[in-house]
Amino acid sequence: MHSIYARINGLTALLSTCVMVLLGTIALSSLIYTADPKGELSINSIRVHPGKERRYPRRTREFAFVNFNVTADLTPLFNWNTKQLFLYLEAEYENVKGVKNDVVIWDRIVRRKEDAVINVQGKNKYKFKDLAKSFKDVPPAHYSLKYNVMPYVGVLTYGEAARTTEAIEFPEAQDTM
Amino acid sequence: MSGMQDLLEGRIDFHGQKTADDAVRWALLGSTALSFVLGFAMQSLKVTFGTLGLAVVGLCLVVLPPWPMFNQHPVQWAPTQEDKKTQ
């Protein structure tokens, strides 16, 4: 500590250790928050239409269009270490070959506690299509609202806020909208 | 020229160095704990890093410049001895 440079060196050395310990304790503090909020999810209507993809104009495949209604109060998930929530609506079903499919059809990023009260009547944001090009003979699907809590410091945590009570069938493909 | 060098070096005596070292240790460890407790109580990371930042700035102002209080115990050098001419 004999010169200014030596004092700067010692100060910053202890400071960097203190900051790392502080960040570690902030990350650990997230463990005491065990909120598990639940909401409601219902599917208003679902339609299946054949269509073409822009990339492969000669290929027709079936697209599903889902109208849903989701309400949830996710404010308990916001604590001092929550940066944002990533919400996503998933369609879970087994395809004709018996393989489990999870398709994200809608998502939202929630950055503030005030925006964490979800009341959405919407439709799927992303194309809902099956690998087999058709939804014929596909077993009914369950839809769920899942969330991902993204902290400022720490591990990502996941949870499920809402789920459809019964599985929803995929209707027959209709040619006209 | 040596005045500029002294200014940039900021030399302090040994008692001052001990005081500075103790001040840095206590201030940083204490302000880290305090900033965690305050931020956790007010549920705000801004409060945590705000108090830590203020504490560090205050500590730098106290410890980095060679204040006179760090030079209260200068080293007592022994008197110079005359060269003895050998026969």
XYZ file of C-alpha atoms in Angstrom:
264
model
C 0.000 0.000 0.000
C 3.077 2.137 -0.395
C 1.950 3.998 -3.512
C -1.328 4.989 -5.128
C -0.952 2.195 -7.661
C -0.426 -0.378 -4.884
C -3.551 0.838 -3.088
C -5.603 0.718 -6.306
C -4.338 -2.815 -6.876
C -5.270 -4.035 -3.401
C -8.646 -2.307 -3.456
C -9.709 -3.690 -6.828
C -8.518 -7.179 -5.931
C -10.711 -7.370 -2.829
C -13.531 -5.581 -4.669
C -13.664 -8.145 -7.472
C -13.786 -10.990 -4.944
C -16.575 -9.228 -3.030
C -18.583 -8.642 -6.216
C -18.322 -12.311 -7.187
C -19.449 -13.457 -3.745
C -22.307 -10.932 -3.876
C -23.470 -12.249 -7.266
C -23.270 -15.798 -5.929
C -25.456 -14.984 -2.933
C -27.948 -13.169 -5.189
C -28.157 -16.296 -7.355
C -28.638 -18.487 -4.280
C -31.327 -16.175 -2.930
C -33.546 -17.190 -5.853
C -33.888 -20.632 -4.258
C -36.184 -19.375 -1.527
C -38.769 -18.188 -4.044
C -40.944 -21.224 -4.705
C -44.001 -19.607 -6.276
C -46.114 -21.902 -8.447
C -48.872 -19.777 -9.966
C -51.667 -21.425 -11.901
C -54.045 -20.089 -14.522
C -56.618 -21.232 -17.032
C -56.273 -22.207 -20.651
C -59.084 -23.062 -23.034
C -59.125 -23.658 -26.754
C -61.943 -21.767 -28.464
C -61.629 -23.294 -31.903
C -59.221 -25.282 -33.994
C -59.263 -25.652 -37.773
C -57.054 -27.535 -40.185
C -56.514 -26.308 -43.749
C -54.244 -27.490 -46.516
C -51.806 -24.930 -47.825
C -48.422 -24.342 -49.389
C -45.171 -23.287 -47.806
C -43.369 -20.351 -49.354
C -40.163 -22.346 -49.543
C -41.614 -25.371 -51.324
C -44.428 -23.986 -53.537
C -45.295 -27.301 -55.160
C -45.751 -29.162 -51.888
C -49.086 -28.999 -50.070
C -49.362 -29.787 -46.401
C -51.932 -29.227 -43.675
C -51.721 -26.306 -41.233
C -53.617 -26.130 -37.956
C -55.060 -22.816 -36.720
C -55.750 -22.619 -32.994
C -57.785 -19.895 -31.246
C -57.225 -19.943 -27.528
C -58.056 -18.030 -24.358
C -55.481 -17.932 -21.582
C -55.650 -16.160 -18.207
C -52.985 -16.323 -15.516
C -51.571 -14.160 -12.735
C -47.806 -14.675 -12.855
C -46.813 -11.788 -10.560
C -45.555 -14.157 -7.780
C -42.717 -15.141 -10.121
C -41.236 -11.620 -10.034
C -38.588 -11.118 -7.341
C -35.491 -8.933 -7.182
C -33.551 -11.426 -9.269
C -36.118 -11.834 -12.059
C -35.085 -10.190 -15.289
C -37.930 -11.412 -17.478
C -40.374 -14.240 -17.998
C -40.586 -16.170 -21.227
C -44.089 -17.618 -21.653
C -44.951 -20.117 -24.305
C -48.031 -22.062 -25.314
C -47.243 -25.618 -26.296
C -49.288 -28.225 -28.146
C -48.349 -31.681 -26.899
C -49.391 -34.737 -28.890
C -48.153 -38.066 -30.232
C -48.015 -38.260 -34.007
C -49.181 -41.228 -36.100
C -45.850 -42.979 -35.591
C -46.112 -42.697 -31.798
C -43.414 -40.028 -31.428
C -44.054 -37.331 -28.807
C -44.319 -33.833 -30.319
C -44.215 -30.509 -28.440
C -45.003 -27.570 -30.708
C -44.717 -23.976 -29.501
C -47.554 -22.073 -31.140
C -47.462 -18.784 -29.192
C -45.003 -17.001 -26.932
C -44.532 -13.747 -25.038
C -41.745 -12.028 -23.124
C -42.813 -10.333 -19.880
C -40.299 -7.807 -18.562
C -42.221 -6.082 -15.761
C -44.299 -7.253 -12.829
C -47.177 -5.032 -14.007
C -47.324 -6.941 -17.311
C -47.391 -10.328 -15.599
C -51.172 -10.586 -15.455
C -51.954 -12.502 -18.616
C -55.353 -12.209 -20.268
C -54.976 -13.144 -23.894
C -57.544 -14.194 -26.450
C -55.429 -14.978 -29.460
C -54.394 -17.310 -32.193
C -51.206 -19.209 -32.869
C -48.287 -16.940 -33.729
C -46.299 -19.596 -35.480
C -47.207 -22.146 -38.123
C -48.575 -25.307 -36.614
C -47.743 -28.165 -38.941
C -46.930 -31.844 -38.544
C -43.875 -33.588 -39.926
C -46.165 -36.024 -41.763
C -47.727 -33.147 -43.777
C -51.189 -34.104 -42.546
C -53.092 -34.115 -39.269
C -55.195 -37.095 -40.323
C -55.353 -39.843 -37.660
C -53.303 -37.773 -35.208
C -54.461 -38.398 -31.602
C -55.944 -35.452 -29.683
C -53.487 -32.889 -28.285
C -53.100 -31.240 -24.894
C -52.236 -27.533 -24.781
C -50.214 -26.028 -21.931
C -48.930 -22.596 -20.906
C -45.365 -22.936 -19.712
C -43.011 -20.279 -18.365
C -39.269 -19.798 -18.065
C -38.017 -17.500 -15.304
C -34.849 -15.747 -16.500
C -32.870 -14.306 -13.566
C -30.325 -11.516 -13.541
C -27.816 -13.941 -11.944
C -28.403 -17.663 -11.592
C -30.036 -20.714 -13.133
C -33.014 -20.696 -15.488
C -36.105 -22.260 -13.973
C -39.162 -23.612 -15.771
C -42.756 -24.273 -14.788
C -46.232 -24.907 -16.121
C -48.981 -22.422 -15.383
C -52.020 -23.838 -17.166
C -53.140 -26.890 -19.034
C -56.235 -27.915 -21.009
C -58.326 -30.312 -18.919
C -59.163 -32.604 -21.833
C -57.314 -33.388 -25.017
C -58.515 -31.503 -28.104
C -59.082 -33.374 -31.339
C -57.685 -32.211 -34.657
C -60.631 -31.731 -37.032
C -60.780 -32.890 -40.637
C -58.958 -30.722 -43.140
C -61.274 -28.204 -44.767
C -60.481 -26.848 -48.180
C -62.065 -23.421 -47.813
C -61.257 -20.862 -45.128
C 9.934 17.098 -11.758
C 10.351 15.154 -8.538
C 7.316 17.007 -7.181
C 5.177 15.587 -9.996
C 6.637 12.148 -9.351
C 5.862 12.384 -5.629
C 2.339 13.468 -6.437
C 1.715 10.523 -8.723
C 3.362 8.061 -6.371
C 1.432 9.111 -3.301
C 3.827 7.586 -0.802
C 2.553 7.090 2.753
C 4.397 5.854 5.831
C 4.052 2.361 7.276
C 1.414 3.193 9.894
C -0.599 4.868 7.166
C -0.278 1.808 4.970
C -1.635 -0.397 7.726
C -4.533 1.989 8.273
C -5.258 2.088 4.560
C -5.155 -1.715 4.294
C -7.510 -2.143 7.268
C -9.871 0.532 5.919
C -10.087 -1.181 2.524
C -10.777 -4.587 4.068
C -13.433 -3.428 6.549
C -15.146 -1.085 4.117
C -15.401 -3.586 1.258
C -16.480 -6.593 3.333
C -18.937 -4.479 5.322
C -20.448 -2.711 2.330
C -20.870 -5.994 0.437
C -22.850 -7.466 3.334
C -24.827 -4.243 3.835
C -25.673 -3.911 0.146
C -26.952 -7.491 0.004
C -29.133 -7.026 3.076
C -30.518 -3.666 1.926
C -31.227 -4.871 -1.598
C -32.856 -8.084 -0.387
C -35.061 -6.171 2.048
C -36.134 -3.653 -0.606
C -36.242 -6.319 -3.355
C -34.185 -4.163 -5.702
C -30.864 -4.970 -7.364
C -30.460 -1.239 -8.049
C -30.253 -0.624 -4.274
C -27.663 -3.394 -3.911
C -25.267 -2.187 -6.560
C -26.008 1.448 -5.800
C -24.867 1.147 -2.190
C -21.856 -0.913 -3.220
C -20.893 1.676 -5.834
C -21.268 4.592 -3.423
C -19.208 2.745 -0.810
C -16.423 2.057 -3.322
C -16.330 5.683 -4.505
C -16.224 6.896 -0.913
C -13.470 4.402 -0.070
C -11.385 5.523 -3.054
C -11.639 9.154 -1.953
C -10.505 8.232 1.572
C -7.750 5.745 0.804
C -6.184 6.551 -2.570
C -4.848 10.128 -2.211
C -1.856 10.507 0.180
C -3.743 12.454 2.853
C -1.649 13.966 5.687
C -3.319 11.621 8.201
C -1.454 8.755 6.538
C 1.885 10.502 7.022
C 1.740 11.114 10.767
C 4.419 8.534 11.616
C 7.364 9.068 9.257
C 10.266 6.617 9.488
C 12.973 7.747 11.958
C 16.176 7.192 10.037
C 19.436 6.801 12.008
C 21.851 9.820 11.654
C 24.370 9.528 8.793
C 27.827 8.303 9.811
C 30.971 10.097 8.609
C 33.320 8.028 6.415
C 36.267 6.913 8.562
C 39.544 7.217 6.750
C 41.525 3.978 6.979
C 45.232 4.155 7.516
